[in-house]
GROMACS .gro file of C-alpha atoms in nm:
model
  318
    1MET     CA    1   1.487  -1.049   1.231
    2SER     CA    2   1.619  -0.861   1.525
    3ILE     CA    3   1.473  -0.992   1.853
    4TYR     CA    4   1.489  -0.638   1.990
    5ARG     CA    5   1.299  -0.491   1.695
    6ASN     CA    6   1.032  -0.760   1.715
    7ALA     CA    7   0.978  -0.713   2.088
    8VAL     CA    8   0.961  -0.334   2.071
    9TRP     CA    9   0.735  -0.349   1.766
   10PHE     CA   10   0.491  -0.593   1.928
   11MET     CA   11   0.461  -0.387   2.246
   12LYS     CA   12   0.409  -0.076   2.034
   13GLY     CA   13   0.146  -0.263   1.835
   14LEU     CA   14  -0.052  -0.370   2.141
   15GLN     CA   15  -0.077  -0.006   2.243
   16GLU     CA   16  -0.124   0.163   1.905
   17TYR     CA   17  -0.220  -0.080   1.626
   18THR     CA   18  -0.527  -0.237   1.787
   19LYS     CA   19  -0.892  -0.129   1.786
   20SER     CA   20  -0.844   0.053   2.117
   21GLY     CA   21  -0.539   0.230   1.972
   22TYR     CA   22  -0.750   0.355   1.683
   23GLU     CA   23  -1.031   0.465   1.911
   24ALA     CA   24  -0.788   0.665   2.123
   25ALA     CA   25  -0.639   0.833   1.816
   26ALA     CA   26  -0.980   0.900   1.660
   27LYS     CA   27  -1.076   1.127   1.950
   28HIS     CA   28  -0.843   1.383   1.796
   29PHE     CA   29  -0.962   1.351   1.436
   30ALA     CA   30  -1.128   1.651   1.273
   31PRO     CA   31  -1.462   1.525   1.133
   32ALA     CA   32  -1.461   1.799   0.867
   33ASP     CA   33  -1.145   1.649   0.714
   34LEU     CA   34  -1.354   1.393   0.526
   35ASP     CA   35  -1.649   1.623   0.453
   36VAL     CA   36  -1.558   1.650   0.086
   37ASN     CA   37  -1.734   1.618  -0.248
   38LEU     CA   38  -1.522   1.406  -0.484
   39SER     CA   39  -1.729   1.461  -0.797
   40GLY     CA   40  -1.492   1.502  -1.091
   41ARG     CA   41  -1.205   1.327  -0.913
   42SER     CA   42  -1.082   0.986  -1.031
   43PHE     CA   43  -0.932   0.726  -0.796
   44MET     CA   44  -0.759   0.396  -0.867
   45ILE     CA   45  -0.744   0.139  -0.588
   46THR     CA   46  -0.557  -0.189  -0.628
   47GLY     CA   47  -0.681  -0.490  -0.435
   48ALA     CA   48  -1.021  -0.325  -0.403
   49ASN     CA   49  -1.247  -0.628  -0.383
   50SER     CA   50  -1.204  -0.695  -0.011
   51GLY     CA   51  -1.057  -0.569   0.314
   52ILE     CA   52  -0.899  -0.226   0.333
   53GLY     CA   53  -0.912  -0.174  -0.044
   54LYS     CA   54  -1.286  -0.234  -0.060
   55ALA     CA   55  -1.350  -0.014   0.243
   56THR     CA   56  -1.146   0.264   0.081
   57ALA     CA   57  -1.334   0.229  -0.249
   58GLN     CA   58  -1.665   0.249  -0.061
   59GLU     CA   59  -1.571   0.574   0.113
   60ILE     CA   60  -1.465   0.732  -0.217
   61ALA     CA   61  -1.780   0.617  -0.397
   62ASN     CA   62  -1.993   0.750  -0.109
   63ARG     CA   63  -1.855   1.097  -0.179
   64GLY     CA   64  -1.913   1.090  -0.553
   65GLY     CA   65  -1.564   1.004  -0.677
   66THR     CA   66  -1.496   0.793  -0.985
   67VAL     CA   67  -1.362   0.458  -0.865
   68HIS     CA   68  -1.136   0.228  -1.065
   69MET     CA   69  -1.105  -0.107  -0.887
   70VAL     CA   70  -0.796  -0.302  -0.993
   71CYS     CA   71  -0.846  -0.665  -0.891
   72ARG     CA   72  -0.716  -1.008  -0.980
   73ASN     CA   73  -1.041  -1.204  -0.946
   74LYS     CA   74  -1.325  -1.082  -1.171
   75GLY     CA   75  -1.602  -1.264  -0.984
   76ARG     CA   76  -1.510  -1.120  -0.645
   77ALA     CA   77  -1.446  -0.778  -0.799
   78ASP     CA   78  -1.786  -0.768  -0.968
   79ALA     CA   79  -1.956  -0.869  -0.643
   80ALA     CA   80  -1.769  -0.600  -0.451
   81LYS     CA   81  -1.856  -0.341  -0.716
   82GLU     CA   82  -2.224  -0.430  -0.694
   83GLU     CA   83  -2.217  -0.383  -0.317
   84ILE     CA   84  -2.030  -0.052  -0.340
   85VAL     CA   85  -2.270   0.084  -0.601
   86GLU     CA   86  -2.574  -0.029  -0.403
   87LYS     CA   87  -2.455   0.140  -0.084
   88SER     CA   88  -2.329   0.461  -0.247
   89LYS     CA   89  -2.581   0.499  -0.533
   90ASN     CA   90  -2.274   0.596  -0.737
   91GLN     CA   91  -2.267   0.422  -1.075
   92ASP     CA   92  -1.921   0.554  -1.164
   93VAL     CA   93  -1.740   0.244  -1.036
   94HIS     CA   94  -1.532   0.036  -1.275
   95VAL     CA   95  -1.355  -0.302  -1.251
   96HIS     CA   96  -1.019  -0.373  -1.417
   97VAL     CA   97  -0.891  -0.730  -1.396
   98VAL     CA   98  -0.514  -0.727  -1.341
   99ASP     CA   99  -0.280  -0.966  -1.161
  100MET     CA  100  -0.042  -0.733  -0.977
  101SER     CA  101   0.217  -1.012  -0.957
  102SER     CA  102   0.248  -1.010  -1.337
  103ALA     CA  103   0.482  -0.732  -1.447
  104ARG     CA  104   0.365  -0.763  -1.808
  105GLN     CA  105  -0.002  -0.735  -1.709
  106VAL     CA  106   0.062  -0.431  -1.490
  107TRP     CA  107   0.254  -0.253  -1.766
  108ALA     CA  108  -0.011  -0.329  -2.029
  109PHE     CA  109  -0.296  -0.218  -1.806
  110ALA     CA  110  -0.132   0.108  -1.694
  111LEU     CA  111  -0.029   0.215  -2.043
  112ASN     CA  112  -0.373   0.135  -2.183
  113PHE     CA  113  -0.554   0.306  -1.894
  114THR     CA  114  -0.383   0.640  -1.945
  115GLU     CA  115  -0.485   0.652  -2.311
  116SER     CA  116  -0.852   0.698  -2.228
  117ASN     CA  117  -0.879   0.792  -1.859
  118THR     CA  118  -0.787   1.077  -1.628
  119LEU     CA  119  -0.647   0.988  -1.286
  120HIS     CA  120  -0.609   1.208  -0.979
  121VAL     CA  121  -0.526   0.959  -0.703
  122LEU     CA  122  -0.356   0.618  -0.704
  123ILE     CA  123  -0.395   0.401  -0.395
  124ASN     CA  124  -0.147   0.110  -0.395
  125ASN     CA  125  -0.328  -0.132  -0.168
  126ALA     CA  126  -0.293  -0.476  -0.331
  127GLY     CA  127  -0.057  -0.707  -0.150
  128CYS     CA  128   0.008  -1.066  -0.054
  129MET     CA  129   0.191  -1.269   0.206
  130VAL     CA  130   0.281  -1.605   0.056
  131ASN     CA  131   0.432  -1.824   0.326
  132GLN     CA  132   0.606  -2.073   0.095
  133ARG     CA  133   0.854  -1.946  -0.163
  134GLU     CA  134   0.663  -1.940  -0.490
  135LEU     CA  135   0.761  -1.809  -0.833
  136THR     CA  136   0.531  -1.632  -1.077
  137GLU     CA  137   0.507  -1.734  -1.444
  138GLU     CA  138   0.769  -1.464  -1.508
  139GLY     CA  139   1.011  -1.634  -1.270
  140LEU     CA  140   0.986  -1.381  -0.985
  141GLU     CA  141   0.928  -1.452  -0.616
  142LYS     CA  142   0.558  -1.381  -0.565
  143ASN     CA  143   0.568  -1.150  -0.262
  144PHE     CA  144   0.833  -0.932  -0.425
  145ALA     CA  145   0.655  -0.938  -0.762
  146THR     CA  146   0.323  -0.826  -0.612
  147ASN     CA  147   0.414  -0.598  -0.325
  148THR     CA  148   0.724  -0.424  -0.458
  149LEU     CA  149   0.768  -0.464  -0.834
  150GLY     CA  150   0.396  -0.443  -0.916
  151THR     CA  151   0.363  -0.129  -0.705
  152TYR     CA  152   0.676   0.018  -0.865
  153ILE     CA  153   0.563  -0.049  -1.223
  154LEU     CA  154   0.206   0.075  -1.176
  155THR     CA  155   0.318   0.395  -1.003
  156THR     CA  156   0.599   0.462  -1.250
  157ALA     CA  157   0.370   0.409  -1.546
  158LEU     CA  158   0.100   0.640  -1.407
  159ILE     CA  159   0.324   0.926  -1.290
  160PRO     CA  160   0.314   1.108  -1.629
  161ALA     CA  161  -0.068   1.109  -1.621
  162LEU     CA  162  -0.078   1.217  -1.256
  163GLU     CA  163   0.157   1.506  -1.326
  164LYS     CA  164  -0.099   1.652  -1.566
  165VAL     CA  165  -0.377   1.702  -1.307
  166GLU     CA  166  -0.432   1.925  -1.006
  167ASP     CA  167  -0.389   1.782  -0.656
  168ALA     CA  168  -0.246   1.448  -0.769
  169ARG     CA  169  -0.174   1.196  -0.495
  170VAL     CA  170  -0.023   0.851  -0.453
  171VAL     CA  171  -0.101   0.663  -0.133
  172THR     CA  172   0.073   0.332  -0.064
  173VAL     CA  173  -0.066   0.097   0.200
  174SER     CA  174   0.246  -0.029   0.371
  175SER     CA  175   0.263  -0.192   0.714
  176GLY     CA  176   0.409  -0.122   1.055
  177GLY     CA  177   0.568  -0.464   1.021
  178MET     CA  178   0.834  -0.295   0.810
  179LEU     CA  179   0.969  -0.144   1.133
  180THR     CA  180   1.114  -0.487   1.215
  181GLN     CA  181   1.327  -0.487   0.899
  182LYS     CA  182   1.637  -0.325   0.761
  183MET     CA  183   1.620  -0.354   0.383
  184ASN     CA  184   1.834  -0.633   0.240
  185VAL     CA  185   1.893  -0.511  -0.113
  186ASP     CA  186   2.125  -0.802  -0.190
  187ASP     CA  187   1.847  -1.063  -0.164
  188LEU     CA  188   1.533  -0.901  -0.302
  189GLN     CA  189   1.380  -1.236  -0.401
  190PHE     CA  190   1.472  -1.427  -0.084
  191GLU     CA  191   1.691  -1.684  -0.251
  192LYS     CA  192   1.930  -1.722   0.044
  193GLY     CA  193   1.864  -1.911   0.366
  194THR     CA  194   1.530  -2.035   0.498
  195PHE     CA  195   1.229  -1.862   0.345
  196ASP     CA  196   1.005  -1.670   0.588
  197GLY     CA  197   0.689  -1.523   0.435
  198THR     CA  198   0.630  -1.279   0.719
  199MET     CA  199   0.984  -1.146   0.687
  200ALA     CA  200   0.952  -1.125   0.308
  201TYR     CA  201   0.632  -0.924   0.344
  202ALA     CA  202   0.792  -0.688   0.596
  203GLN     CA  203   1.092  -0.641   0.365
  204ASN     CA  204   0.855  -0.551   0.081
  205LYS     CA  205   0.674  -0.302   0.302
  206ARG     CA  206   1.006  -0.142   0.399
  207GLN     CA  207   1.084  -0.115   0.027
  208GLN     CA  208   0.749   0.059  -0.034
  209VAL     CA  209   0.832   0.324   0.225
  210ILE     CA  210   1.172   0.385   0.067
  211LEU     CA  211   1.008   0.410  -0.278
  212THR     CA  212   0.759   0.664  -0.145
  213GLU     CA  213   1.040   0.880  -0.009
  214ARG     CA  214   1.233   0.864  -0.336
  215TRP     CA  215   0.930   0.936  -0.553
  216ALA     CA  216   0.845   1.237  -0.337
  217SER     CA  217   1.194   1.380  -0.387
  218GLU     CA  218   1.180   1.331  -0.764
  219HIS     CA  219   0.820   1.424  -0.855
  220LYS     CA  220   0.720   1.749  -0.689
  221LYS     CA  221   0.385   1.785  -0.868
  222ILE     CA  222   0.246   1.476  -0.693
  223HIS     CA  223   0.187   1.426  -0.320
  224PHE     CA  224   0.321   1.086  -0.213
  225SER     CA  225   0.254   0.913   0.118
  226SER     CA  226   0.268   0.567   0.272
  227MET     CA  227   0.070   0.446   0.570
  228HIS     CA  228   0.018   0.173   0.827
  229PRO     CA  229  -0.345   0.061   0.864
  230GLY     CA  230  -0.289  -0.095   1.205
  231TRP     CA  231  -0.381  -0.454   1.285
  232ALA     CA  232  -0.710  -0.497   1.100
  233ASP     CA  233  -0.942  -0.797   1.073
  234THR     CA  234  -0.924  -0.855   0.697
  235PRO     CA  235  -0.948  -1.169   0.482
  236ALA     CA  236  -0.577  -1.135   0.406
  237VAL     CA  237  -0.483  -1.145   0.776
  238GLN     CA  238  -0.716  -1.440   0.835
  239THR     CA  239  -0.559  -1.649   0.558
  240SER     CA  240  -0.194  -1.539   0.575
  241MET     CA  241  -0.157  -1.513   0.954
  242PRO     CA  242  -0.415  -1.754   1.100
  243SER     CA  243  -0.247  -1.798   1.441
  244PHE     CA  244  -0.202  -1.422   1.486
  245HIS     CA  245  -0.564  -1.369   1.383
  246ALA     CA  246  -0.690  -1.633   1.626
  247LYS     CA  247  -0.498  -1.486   1.921
  248MET     CA  248  -0.568  -1.119   1.844
  249GLN     CA  249  -0.914  -1.128   1.686
  250SER     CA  250  -1.090  -0.944   1.968
  251LYS     CA  251  -0.832  -0.663   1.952
  252LEU     CA  252  -0.820  -0.619   1.575
  253ARG     CA  253  -0.950  -0.309   1.398
  254THR     CA  254  -1.241  -0.320   1.159
  255GLU     CA  255  -1.169  -0.287   0.787
  256ALA     CA  256  -1.305   0.069   0.794
  257MET     CA  257  -1.069   0.159   1.079
  258GLY     CA  258  -0.778   0.013   0.884
  259ALA     CA  259  -0.877   0.212   0.576
  260ASP     CA  260  -0.930   0.542   0.755
  261THR     CA  261  -0.582   0.689   0.711
  262ALA     CA  262  -0.562   0.582   0.345
  263VAL     CA  263  -0.899   0.749   0.286
  264TRP     CA  264  -0.782   1.063   0.467
  265LEU     CA  265  -0.458   1.076   0.268
  266ALA     CA  266  -0.645   1.025  -0.059
  267MET     CA  267  -0.913   1.291  -0.020
  268SER     CA  268  -0.863   1.528   0.272
  269PRO     CA  269  -0.751   1.888   0.213
  270ALA     CA  270  -0.564   1.859   0.545
  271ALA     CA  271  -0.351   1.568   0.421
  272ILE     CA  272  -0.211   1.761   0.126
  273LYS     CA  273  -0.072   2.020   0.366
  274GLN     CA  274   0.165   1.757   0.505
  275PRO     CA  275   0.507   1.724   0.339
  276SER     CA  276   0.525   1.469   0.059
  277GLY     CA  277   0.697   1.136   0.123
  278LEU     CA  278   0.598   1.073   0.484
  279PHE     CA  279   0.472   0.757   0.657
  280PHE     CA  280   0.138   0.788   0.840
  281GLN     CA  281  -0.049   0.609   1.114
  282ASP     CA  282  -0.392   0.724   1.231
  283ARG     CA  283  -0.372   1.047   1.028
  284LYS     CA  284  -0.035   1.148   1.176
  285ALA     CA  285   0.312   1.130   1.027
  286VAL     CA  286   0.521   0.886   1.232
  287ALA     CA  287   0.880   0.765   1.239
  288THR     CA  288   0.989   0.501   0.988
  289HIS     CA  289   1.238   0.342   1.231
  290LEU     CA  290   1.215   0.219   1.589
  291PRO     CA  291   1.451   0.377   1.844
  292LEU     CA  292   1.799   0.219   1.841
  293ALA     CA  293   1.686  -0.036   1.582
  294TYR     CA  294   1.971   0.020   1.333
  295SER     CA  295   1.729  -0.034   1.044
  296ARG     CA  296   1.827   0.261   0.823
  297SER     CA  297   1.961   0.187   0.477
  298THR     CA  298   2.246   0.377   0.318
  299PRO     CA  299   2.170   0.605   0.022
  300GLN     CA  300   2.377   0.364  -0.186
  301ASP     CA  301   2.153   0.069  -0.092
  302GLU     CA  302   1.842   0.273  -0.166
  303GLN     CA  303   1.982   0.355  -0.508
  304LYS     CA  304   2.060  -0.013  -0.564
  305LEU     CA  305   1.693  -0.088  -0.497
  306LEU     CA  306   1.580   0.172  -0.751
  307THR     CA  307   1.830   0.046  -1.008
  308ALA     CA  308   1.724  -0.317  -0.961
  309LEU     CA  309   1.354  -0.234  -0.989
  310LYS     CA  310   1.411  -0.032  -1.305
  311GLU     CA  311   1.599  -0.323  -1.459
  312PHE     CA  312   1.320  -0.566  -1.372
  313ALA     CA  313   1.054  -0.323  -1.496
  314ASP     CA  314   1.234  -0.256  -1.825
  315LYS     CA  315   1.270  -0.630  -1.884
  316PHE     CA  316   0.893  -0.675  -1.890
  317LYS     CA  317   0.791  -0.345  -2.048
  318PRO     CA  318   0.600  -0.386  -2.377
   0.00000   0.00000   0.00000
């Protein structure tokens, strides 16, 4: 990682990504933006049993939307569903057990889902930060398989269904950590050098932003966006970044604060007025590169990413 990028990013984060950064931004939010009735609208949220995903699912259920929770652990998902239903009094909440690191499972689920369900909004929230290099049963590095390939397959498989409905949206929960990375398309599974889970995660999040931009240029009937939730106090941060969590706990955002922009992008009439393909933070489109960071990829490298993902996806397609 670039020392310059890391230093600039951390200083930016202290000012903008913390709880106080959210509170400052929220003074300019329009409360009416989320005053919507979602009855008749169907939402899919991956990683919805805890953290930002669960908070997002709760906000959608509160407003009458149909919620499809895509989760790996059935027990935790069922418990989260019960809590969401109890708080919202909305019974239209459904659990789908899928391991997003399994390309075959993601394909099978998505293709089956579209046979009997309508979908208006996909929220790609599931993610992981595995700090030791680990391979899935399909032989793929786990961070890449979950964060990038799983997101790519699910979105690709659902695009035909999304193109059939009005006001279709895809929101991908990325991370401001991607600002520290220039995509390395020649080592997507981190086979070279010393493995660094934080770097791998940030690479994946950079890839998600690039995917969002490409999808937006290719599928005009769907509104695509990616977003940074800020530094939020979630179970994932506690387990994957324990030292960061311990040092920053008092400054971290709540889960609801972290989810706010994803919720806004998924349901607000104001969000759809923004151009498709942008990266958001606290309900505003923001730059995808730090000043003088030299983190931009060439169009050729971006195409190499798309080509590689298609090859992986096709390999595991039923």
